[in-house]
Rosetta silent file (secondary structure, phi, psi, omega in degrees, C-alpha in Angstrom):
SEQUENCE: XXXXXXXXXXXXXXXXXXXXXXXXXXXXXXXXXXXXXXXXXXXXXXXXXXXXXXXXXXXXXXXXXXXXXXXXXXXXXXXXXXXXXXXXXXXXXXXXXXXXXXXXXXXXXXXXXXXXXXXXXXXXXXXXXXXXXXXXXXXXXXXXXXXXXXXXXXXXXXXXXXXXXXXXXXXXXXXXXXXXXXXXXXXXXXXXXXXXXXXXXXXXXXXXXXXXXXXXXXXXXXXXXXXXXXXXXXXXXXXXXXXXXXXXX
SCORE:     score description
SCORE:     0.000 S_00000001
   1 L     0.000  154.521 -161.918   25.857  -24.477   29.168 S_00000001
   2 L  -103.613  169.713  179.658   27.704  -21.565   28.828 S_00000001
   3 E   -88.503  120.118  166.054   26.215  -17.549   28.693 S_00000001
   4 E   -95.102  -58.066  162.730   26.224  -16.280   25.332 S_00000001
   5 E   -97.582  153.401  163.765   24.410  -12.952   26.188 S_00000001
   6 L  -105.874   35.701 -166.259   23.993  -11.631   29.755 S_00000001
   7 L   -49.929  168.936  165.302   22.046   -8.680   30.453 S_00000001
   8 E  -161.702  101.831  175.790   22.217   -7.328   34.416 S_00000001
   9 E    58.357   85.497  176.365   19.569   -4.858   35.641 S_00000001
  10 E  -128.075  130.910 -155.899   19.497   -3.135   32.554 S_00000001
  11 E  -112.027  133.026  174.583   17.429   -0.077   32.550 S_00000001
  12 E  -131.999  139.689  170.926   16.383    1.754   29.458 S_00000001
  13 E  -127.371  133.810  142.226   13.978    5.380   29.578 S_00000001
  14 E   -70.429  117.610 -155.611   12.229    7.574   27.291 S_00000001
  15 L    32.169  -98.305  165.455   11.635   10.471   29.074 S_00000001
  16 L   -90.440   -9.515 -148.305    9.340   10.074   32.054 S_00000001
  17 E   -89.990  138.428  154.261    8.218    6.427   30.806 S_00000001
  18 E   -81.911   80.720  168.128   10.666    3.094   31.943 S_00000001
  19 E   -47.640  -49.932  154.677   10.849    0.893   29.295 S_00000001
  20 E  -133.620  142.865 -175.166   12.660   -1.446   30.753 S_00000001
  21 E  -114.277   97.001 -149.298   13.364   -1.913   34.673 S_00000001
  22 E     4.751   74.207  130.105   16.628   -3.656   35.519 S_00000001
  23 E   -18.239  124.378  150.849   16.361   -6.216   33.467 S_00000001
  24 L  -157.386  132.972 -165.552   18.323   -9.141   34.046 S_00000001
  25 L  -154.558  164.132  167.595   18.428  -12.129   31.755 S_00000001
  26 L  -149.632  160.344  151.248   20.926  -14.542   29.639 S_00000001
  27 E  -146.854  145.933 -174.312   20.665  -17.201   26.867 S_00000001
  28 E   -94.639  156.174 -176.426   22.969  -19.640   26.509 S_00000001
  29 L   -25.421   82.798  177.179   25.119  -21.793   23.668 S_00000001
  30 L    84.402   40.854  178.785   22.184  -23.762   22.050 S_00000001
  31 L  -112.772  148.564  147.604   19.272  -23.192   23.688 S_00000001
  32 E   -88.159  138.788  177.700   15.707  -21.918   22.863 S_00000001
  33 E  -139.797  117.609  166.296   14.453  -19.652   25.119 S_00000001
  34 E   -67.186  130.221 -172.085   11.196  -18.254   24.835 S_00000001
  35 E  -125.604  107.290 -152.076   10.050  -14.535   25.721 S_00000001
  36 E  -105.910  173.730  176.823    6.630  -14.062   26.391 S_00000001
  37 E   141.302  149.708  170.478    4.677  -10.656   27.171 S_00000001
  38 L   -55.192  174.587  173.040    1.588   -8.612   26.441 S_00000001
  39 L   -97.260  148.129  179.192    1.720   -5.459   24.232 S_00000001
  40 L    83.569   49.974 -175.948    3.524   -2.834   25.843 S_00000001
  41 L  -112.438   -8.867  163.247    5.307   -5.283   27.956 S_00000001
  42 L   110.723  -12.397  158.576    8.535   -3.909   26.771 S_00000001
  43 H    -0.242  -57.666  161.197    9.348   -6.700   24.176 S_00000001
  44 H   -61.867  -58.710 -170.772   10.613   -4.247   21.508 S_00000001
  45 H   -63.792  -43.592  171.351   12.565   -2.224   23.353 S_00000001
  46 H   -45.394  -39.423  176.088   14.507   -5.299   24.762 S_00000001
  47 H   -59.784  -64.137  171.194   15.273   -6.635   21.284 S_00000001
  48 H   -65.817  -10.538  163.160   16.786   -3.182   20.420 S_00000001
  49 H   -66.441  -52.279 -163.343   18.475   -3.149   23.414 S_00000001
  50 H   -71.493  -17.550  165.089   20.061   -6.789   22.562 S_00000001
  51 L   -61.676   -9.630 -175.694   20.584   -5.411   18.906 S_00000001
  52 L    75.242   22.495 -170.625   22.390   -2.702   19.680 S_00000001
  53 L  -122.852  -15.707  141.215   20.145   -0.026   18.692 S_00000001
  54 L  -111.546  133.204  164.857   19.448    1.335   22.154 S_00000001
  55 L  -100.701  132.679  177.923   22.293    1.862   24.819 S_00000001
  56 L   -84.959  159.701 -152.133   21.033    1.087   27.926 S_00000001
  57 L   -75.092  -73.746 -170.600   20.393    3.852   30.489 S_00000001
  58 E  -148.443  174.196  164.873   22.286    1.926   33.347 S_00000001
  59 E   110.255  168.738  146.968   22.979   -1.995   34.013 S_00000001
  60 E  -125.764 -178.739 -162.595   25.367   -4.390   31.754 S_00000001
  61 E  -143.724  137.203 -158.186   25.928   -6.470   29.037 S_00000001
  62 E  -107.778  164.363  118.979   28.399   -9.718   29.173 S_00000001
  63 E  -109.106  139.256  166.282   29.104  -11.612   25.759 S_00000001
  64 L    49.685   51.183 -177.938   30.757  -14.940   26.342 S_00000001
  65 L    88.862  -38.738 -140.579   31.199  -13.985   29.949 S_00000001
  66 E  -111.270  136.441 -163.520   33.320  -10.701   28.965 S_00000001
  67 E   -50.066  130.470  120.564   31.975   -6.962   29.771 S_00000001
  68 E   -76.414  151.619  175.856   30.948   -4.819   26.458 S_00000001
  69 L  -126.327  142.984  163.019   31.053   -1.020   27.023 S_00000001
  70 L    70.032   66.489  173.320   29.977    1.257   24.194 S_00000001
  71 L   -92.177  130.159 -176.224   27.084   -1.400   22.890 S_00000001
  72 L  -120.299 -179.863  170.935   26.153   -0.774   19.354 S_00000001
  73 H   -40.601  -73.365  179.935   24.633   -2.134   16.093 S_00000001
  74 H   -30.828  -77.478  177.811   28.153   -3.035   15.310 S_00000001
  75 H   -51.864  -39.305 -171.901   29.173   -4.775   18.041 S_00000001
  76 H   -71.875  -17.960 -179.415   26.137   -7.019   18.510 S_00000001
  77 H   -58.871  -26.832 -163.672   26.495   -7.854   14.801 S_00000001
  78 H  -102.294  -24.891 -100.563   30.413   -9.105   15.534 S_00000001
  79 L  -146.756  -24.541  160.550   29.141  -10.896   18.587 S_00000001
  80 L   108.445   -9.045 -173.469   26.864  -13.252   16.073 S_00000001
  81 E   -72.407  116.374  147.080   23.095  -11.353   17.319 S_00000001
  82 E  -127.565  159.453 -161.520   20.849  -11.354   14.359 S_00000001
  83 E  -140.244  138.034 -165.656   17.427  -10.602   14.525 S_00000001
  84 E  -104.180   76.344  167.952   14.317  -12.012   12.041 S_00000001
  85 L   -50.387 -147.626 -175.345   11.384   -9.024   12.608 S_00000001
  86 L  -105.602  -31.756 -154.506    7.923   -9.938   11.936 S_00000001
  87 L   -91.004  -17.803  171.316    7.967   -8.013    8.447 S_00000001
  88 L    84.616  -47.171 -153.017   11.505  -10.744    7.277 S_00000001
  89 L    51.294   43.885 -165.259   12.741   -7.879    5.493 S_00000001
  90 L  -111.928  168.220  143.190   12.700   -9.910    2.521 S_00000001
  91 L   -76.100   92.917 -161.364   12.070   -9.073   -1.120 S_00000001
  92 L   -37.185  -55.827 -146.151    9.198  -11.192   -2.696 S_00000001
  93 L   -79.403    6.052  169.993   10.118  -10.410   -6.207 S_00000001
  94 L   -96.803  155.989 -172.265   13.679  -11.976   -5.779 S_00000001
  95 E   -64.857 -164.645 -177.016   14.949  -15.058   -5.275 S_00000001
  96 H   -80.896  -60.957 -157.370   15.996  -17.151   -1.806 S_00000001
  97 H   -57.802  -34.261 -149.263   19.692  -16.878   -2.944 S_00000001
  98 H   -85.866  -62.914 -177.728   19.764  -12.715   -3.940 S_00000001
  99 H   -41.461  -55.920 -171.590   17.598  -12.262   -0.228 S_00000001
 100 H   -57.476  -48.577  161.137   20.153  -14.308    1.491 S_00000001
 101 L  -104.409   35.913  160.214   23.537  -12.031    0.267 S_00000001
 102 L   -59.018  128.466 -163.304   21.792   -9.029   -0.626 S_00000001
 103 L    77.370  -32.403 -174.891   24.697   -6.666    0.945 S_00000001
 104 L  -113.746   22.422 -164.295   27.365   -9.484    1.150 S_00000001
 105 L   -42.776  167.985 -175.345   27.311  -10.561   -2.367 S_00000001
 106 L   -86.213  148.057  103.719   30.972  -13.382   -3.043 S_00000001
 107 L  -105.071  158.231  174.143   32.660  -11.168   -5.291 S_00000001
 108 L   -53.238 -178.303  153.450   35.765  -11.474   -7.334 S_00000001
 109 L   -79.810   -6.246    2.788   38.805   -9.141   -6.708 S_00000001
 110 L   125.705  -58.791 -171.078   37.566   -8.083  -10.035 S_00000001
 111 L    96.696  -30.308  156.138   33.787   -6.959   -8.752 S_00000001
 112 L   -38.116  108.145 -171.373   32.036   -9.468  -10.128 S_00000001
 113 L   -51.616  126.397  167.077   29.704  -11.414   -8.312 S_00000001
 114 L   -93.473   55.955  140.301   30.063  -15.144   -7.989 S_00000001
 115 H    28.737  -80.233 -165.395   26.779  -15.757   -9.209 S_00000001
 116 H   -59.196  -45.893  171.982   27.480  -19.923   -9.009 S_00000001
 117 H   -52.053  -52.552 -146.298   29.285  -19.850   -5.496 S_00000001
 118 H   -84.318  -35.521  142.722   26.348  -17.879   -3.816 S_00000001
 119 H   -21.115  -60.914  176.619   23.894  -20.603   -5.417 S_00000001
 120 H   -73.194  -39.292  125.968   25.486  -23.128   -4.013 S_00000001
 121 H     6.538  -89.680  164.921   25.832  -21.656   -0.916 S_00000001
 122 H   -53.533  -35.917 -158.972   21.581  -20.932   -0.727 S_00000001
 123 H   -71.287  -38.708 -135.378   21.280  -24.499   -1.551 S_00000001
 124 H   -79.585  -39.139 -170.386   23.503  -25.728    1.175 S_00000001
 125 H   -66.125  -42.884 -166.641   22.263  -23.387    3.753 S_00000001
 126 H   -57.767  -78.934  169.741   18.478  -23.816    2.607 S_00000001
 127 H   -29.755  -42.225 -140.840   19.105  -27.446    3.060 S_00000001
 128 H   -99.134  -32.450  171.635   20.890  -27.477    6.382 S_00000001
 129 L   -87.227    8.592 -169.044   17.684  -25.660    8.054 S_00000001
 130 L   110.219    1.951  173.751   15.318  -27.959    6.648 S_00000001
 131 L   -70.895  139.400  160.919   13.806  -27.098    3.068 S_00000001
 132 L  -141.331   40.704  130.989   13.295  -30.563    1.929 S_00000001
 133 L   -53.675   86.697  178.259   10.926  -29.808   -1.294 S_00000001
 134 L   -41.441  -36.734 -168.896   12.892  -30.588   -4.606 S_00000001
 135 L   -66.056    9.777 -154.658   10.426  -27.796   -5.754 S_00000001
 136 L  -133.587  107.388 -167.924   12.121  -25.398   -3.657 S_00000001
 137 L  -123.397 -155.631  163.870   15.480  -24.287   -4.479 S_00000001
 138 L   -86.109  -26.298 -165.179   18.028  -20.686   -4.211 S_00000001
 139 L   -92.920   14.871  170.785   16.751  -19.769   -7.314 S_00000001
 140 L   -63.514  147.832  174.183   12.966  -19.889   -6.413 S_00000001
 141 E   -89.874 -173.762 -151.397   11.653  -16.412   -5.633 S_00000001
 142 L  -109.629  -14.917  175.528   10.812  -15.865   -2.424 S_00000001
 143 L   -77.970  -18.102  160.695    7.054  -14.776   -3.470 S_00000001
 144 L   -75.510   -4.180 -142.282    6.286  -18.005   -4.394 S_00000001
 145 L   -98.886  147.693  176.856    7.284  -18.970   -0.960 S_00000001
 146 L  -106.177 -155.472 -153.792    4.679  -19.499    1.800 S_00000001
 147 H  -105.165  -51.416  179.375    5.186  -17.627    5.360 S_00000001
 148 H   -52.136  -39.778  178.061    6.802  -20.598    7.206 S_00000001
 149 H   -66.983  -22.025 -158.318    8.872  -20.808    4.356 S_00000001
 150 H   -99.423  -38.056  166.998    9.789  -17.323    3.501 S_00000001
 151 H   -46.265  -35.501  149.002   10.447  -17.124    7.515 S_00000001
 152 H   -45.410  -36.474 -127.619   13.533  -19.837    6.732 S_00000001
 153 H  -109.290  -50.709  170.969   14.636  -17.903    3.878 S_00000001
 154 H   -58.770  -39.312  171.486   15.212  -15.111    7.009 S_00000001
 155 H   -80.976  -19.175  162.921   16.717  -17.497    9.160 S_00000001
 156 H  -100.825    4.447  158.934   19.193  -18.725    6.834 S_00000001
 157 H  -107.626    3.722  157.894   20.442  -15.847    6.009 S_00000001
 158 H   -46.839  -52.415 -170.013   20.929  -14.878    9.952 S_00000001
 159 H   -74.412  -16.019  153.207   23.017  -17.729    9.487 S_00000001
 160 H   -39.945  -83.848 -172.572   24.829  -16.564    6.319 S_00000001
 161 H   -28.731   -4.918  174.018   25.244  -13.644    8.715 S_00000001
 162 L    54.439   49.512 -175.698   27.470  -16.028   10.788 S_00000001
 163 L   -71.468  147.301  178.196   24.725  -15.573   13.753 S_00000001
 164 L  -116.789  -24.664  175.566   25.299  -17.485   17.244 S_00000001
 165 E  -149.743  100.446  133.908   22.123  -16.335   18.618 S_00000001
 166 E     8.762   49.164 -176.098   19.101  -15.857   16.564 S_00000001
 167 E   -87.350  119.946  157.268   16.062  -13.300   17.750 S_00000001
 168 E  -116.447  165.202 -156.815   13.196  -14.031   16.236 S_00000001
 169 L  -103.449   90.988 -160.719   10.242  -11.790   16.403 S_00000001
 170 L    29.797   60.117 -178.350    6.621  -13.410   16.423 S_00000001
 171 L   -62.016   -8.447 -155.329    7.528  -15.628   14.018 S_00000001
 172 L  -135.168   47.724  158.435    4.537  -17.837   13.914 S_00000001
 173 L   -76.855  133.981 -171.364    2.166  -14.755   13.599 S_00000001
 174 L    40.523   55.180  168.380   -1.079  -15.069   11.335 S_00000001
 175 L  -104.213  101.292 -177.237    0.637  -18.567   10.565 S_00000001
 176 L   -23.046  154.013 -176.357   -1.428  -22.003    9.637 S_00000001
 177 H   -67.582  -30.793 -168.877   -0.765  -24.836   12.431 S_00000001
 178 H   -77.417  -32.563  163.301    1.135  -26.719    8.795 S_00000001
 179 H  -116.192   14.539  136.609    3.141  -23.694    8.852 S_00000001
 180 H   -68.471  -31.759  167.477    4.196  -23.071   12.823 S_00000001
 181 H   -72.020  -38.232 -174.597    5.242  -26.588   12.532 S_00000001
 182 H   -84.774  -47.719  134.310    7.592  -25.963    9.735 S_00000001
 183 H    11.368  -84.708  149.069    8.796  -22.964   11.411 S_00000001
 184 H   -33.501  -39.158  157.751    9.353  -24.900   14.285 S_00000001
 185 H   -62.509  -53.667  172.607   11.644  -27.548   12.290 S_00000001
 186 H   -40.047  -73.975 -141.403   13.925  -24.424   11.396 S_00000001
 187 H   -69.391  -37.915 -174.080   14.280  -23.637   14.511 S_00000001
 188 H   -53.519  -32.948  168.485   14.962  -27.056   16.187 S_00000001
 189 H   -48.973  -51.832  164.812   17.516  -27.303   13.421 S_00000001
 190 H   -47.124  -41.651  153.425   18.838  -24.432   14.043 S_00000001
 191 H   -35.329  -76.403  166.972   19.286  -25.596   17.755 S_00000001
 192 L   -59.391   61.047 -141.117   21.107  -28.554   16.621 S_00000001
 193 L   157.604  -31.629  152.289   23.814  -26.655   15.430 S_00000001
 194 L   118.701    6.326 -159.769   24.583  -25.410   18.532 S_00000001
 195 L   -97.778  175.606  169.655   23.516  -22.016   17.849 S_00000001
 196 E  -105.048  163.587  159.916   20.602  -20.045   19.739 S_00000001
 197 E  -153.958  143.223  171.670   17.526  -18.876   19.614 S_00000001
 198 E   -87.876  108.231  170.961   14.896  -16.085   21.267 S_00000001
 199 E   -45.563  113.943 -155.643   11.592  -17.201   20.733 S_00000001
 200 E  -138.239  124.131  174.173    9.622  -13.784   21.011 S_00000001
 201 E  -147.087  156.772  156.642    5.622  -14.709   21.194 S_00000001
 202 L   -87.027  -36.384 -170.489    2.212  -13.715   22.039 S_00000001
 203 L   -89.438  102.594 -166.154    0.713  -17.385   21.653 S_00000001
 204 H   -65.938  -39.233 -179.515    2.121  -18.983   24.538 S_00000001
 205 H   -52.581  -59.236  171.162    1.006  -22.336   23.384 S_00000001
 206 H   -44.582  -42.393 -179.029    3.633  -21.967   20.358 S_00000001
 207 H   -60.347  -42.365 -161.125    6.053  -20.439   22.984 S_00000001
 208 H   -72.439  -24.042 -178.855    5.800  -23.524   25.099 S_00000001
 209 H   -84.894  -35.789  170.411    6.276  -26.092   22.158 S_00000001
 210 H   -80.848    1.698 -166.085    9.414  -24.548   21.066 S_00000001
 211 L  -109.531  139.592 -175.235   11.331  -23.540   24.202 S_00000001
 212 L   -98.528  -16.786  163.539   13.583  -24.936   26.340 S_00000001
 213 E  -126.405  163.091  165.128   13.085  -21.749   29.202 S_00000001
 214 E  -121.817  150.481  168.654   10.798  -18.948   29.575 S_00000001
 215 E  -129.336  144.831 -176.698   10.930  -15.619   30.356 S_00000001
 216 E  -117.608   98.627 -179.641    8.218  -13.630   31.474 S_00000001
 217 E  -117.657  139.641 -170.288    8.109   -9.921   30.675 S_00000001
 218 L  -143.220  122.746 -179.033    5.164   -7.506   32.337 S_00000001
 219 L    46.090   39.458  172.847    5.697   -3.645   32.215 S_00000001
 220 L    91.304   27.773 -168.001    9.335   -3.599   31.493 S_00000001
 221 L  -133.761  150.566  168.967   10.136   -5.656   34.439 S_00000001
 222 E   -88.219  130.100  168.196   11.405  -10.031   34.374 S_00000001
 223 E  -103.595  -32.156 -171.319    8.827  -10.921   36.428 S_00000001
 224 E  -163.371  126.127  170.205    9.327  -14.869   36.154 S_00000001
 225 L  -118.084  148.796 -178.668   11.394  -17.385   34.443 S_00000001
 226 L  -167.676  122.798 -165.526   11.079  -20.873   34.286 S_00000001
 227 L   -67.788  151.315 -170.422   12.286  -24.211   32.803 S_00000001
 228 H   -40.815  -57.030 -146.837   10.316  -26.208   30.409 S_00000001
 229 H   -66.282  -16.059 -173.818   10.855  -29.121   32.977 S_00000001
 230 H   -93.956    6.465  178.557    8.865  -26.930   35.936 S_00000001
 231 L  -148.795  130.641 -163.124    5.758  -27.081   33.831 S_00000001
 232 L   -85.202  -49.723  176.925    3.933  -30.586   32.435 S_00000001
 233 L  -153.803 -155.437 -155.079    2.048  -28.452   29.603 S_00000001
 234 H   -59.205  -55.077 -175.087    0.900  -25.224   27.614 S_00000001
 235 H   -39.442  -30.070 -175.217   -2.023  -24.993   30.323 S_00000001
 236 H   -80.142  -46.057 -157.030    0.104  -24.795   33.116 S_00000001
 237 H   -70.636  -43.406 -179.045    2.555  -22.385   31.740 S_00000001
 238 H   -51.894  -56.267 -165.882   -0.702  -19.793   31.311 S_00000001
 239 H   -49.411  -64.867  172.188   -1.569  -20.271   34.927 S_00000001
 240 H   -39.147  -48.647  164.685    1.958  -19.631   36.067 S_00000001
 241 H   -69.051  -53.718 -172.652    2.269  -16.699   34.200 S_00000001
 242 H   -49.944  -42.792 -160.618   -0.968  -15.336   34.793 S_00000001
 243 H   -76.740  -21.891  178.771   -0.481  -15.830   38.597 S_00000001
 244 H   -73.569  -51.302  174.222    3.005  -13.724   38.148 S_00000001
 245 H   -76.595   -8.759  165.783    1.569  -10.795   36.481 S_00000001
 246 H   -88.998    4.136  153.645   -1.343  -10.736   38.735 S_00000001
 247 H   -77.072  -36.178  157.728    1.283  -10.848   41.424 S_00000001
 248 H   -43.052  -80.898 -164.893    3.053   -7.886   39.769 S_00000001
 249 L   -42.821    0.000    0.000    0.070   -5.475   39.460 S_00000001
């Protein structure tokens, strides 16, 4: 598989504190890769670092192999990086279709919005990640929507957003086991498609059902990565980890 992002030793500081301490990490063309740490394991900062919203301190950053300099908002945006926070950023009282091209509306040359197109659109997309309710359409509001659901509604419009790699952000936080599972369908879907995605979790058992690697972050530092295939189950994956950050300290 090929490297869609690269970091290498990438350092980022706030004053005296290290947020992160050369860093070095990649995920590749259609993979899930799960990113696990405690809080104030540096999680956050990393995302805005891959987001473009911090420049790192020292270290670099590859897309598709090729060097960026100068990383920004901008660039990671043209680059296909979208990012799902825990909060969705969506607006309950509007529909799936308004949330999905809110900013990017079809318009005529005219100014008019094409209302019918962008319908058709939400359906297709809606569909493509896995709504399979007839009850559940673009023009549903998104408040009727339950949190595995209204987390798709976020994820399809990353993909509006013409994203190649996915971050999502504790997605399957204060979420029912009926709806980490659907959650989980997006994203395998998503997968299938060829695109990526960063798993970002506290509940390792959810990290471990969705991922095809791990990463292990413990005071701004990778302490340990490892493929699904080096660990048999959830149980294991604790141990390993545990024994890394108590190897850390």
């Amino acid at each position: 598989m090929s490297s869609l992002i690269e970091l290498k030793k990438i350092t980022k500081k706030f004053g005296g504190v290290t947020a992160l301490n050369s860093v070095s990490m990649d995920v590749s063309t259609g993979e899930v890769v799960g990113l696990i740490g405690d809080n104030g394991a540096g999680k956050s900062t990393l995302i805005l670092t891959l987001v473009g919203v911090h420049e790192p301190d020292s270290g670099e950053i590859y897309i598709r192999g090729e060097k960026v300099k100068g990383w920004t908002t901008a660039k990671a945006r043209d680059s296909g990086i979208e990012t799902v926070f825990q909060d969705r950023a969506l607006c309950p009282q509007q529909s799936i279709v308004w949330n999905i091209f809110m900013g990017k509306e079809l318009k005529y040359p005219f100014g008019l919005i094409k209302e019918k197109k962008q319908i058709a659109e939400a359906n297709k997309l809606i569909r493509e990640i896995g709504f399979t309710s007839e009850l559940i359409d673009a023009e549903s509001p998104v408040g009727n929507l339950s949190g595995g659901e209204r987390q798709g509604v976020a994820i399809a419009r990353a993909i509006y957003n013409n994203a190649e790699l996915i971050i999502l952000d504790e997605p399957t936080t204060a979420l029912s086991l009926f709806e980490t599972q659907k959650v989980f369908d997006f994203v395998n879907n998503v997968k299938s498609t060829g695109r990526s995605v960063l798993f970002i979790g506290h509940n390792i058992y959810h990290v471990y059902d969705i991922s095809d690697r791990f990463i292990l972050l413990d005071r701004g530092e990778v302490v340990h990565q490892l493929d699904k295939e080096d660990v048999t189950s959830s149980e294991e994956l604790m141990k390993v980890m545990k024994a890394a950050v108590d190897k850390h300290h």
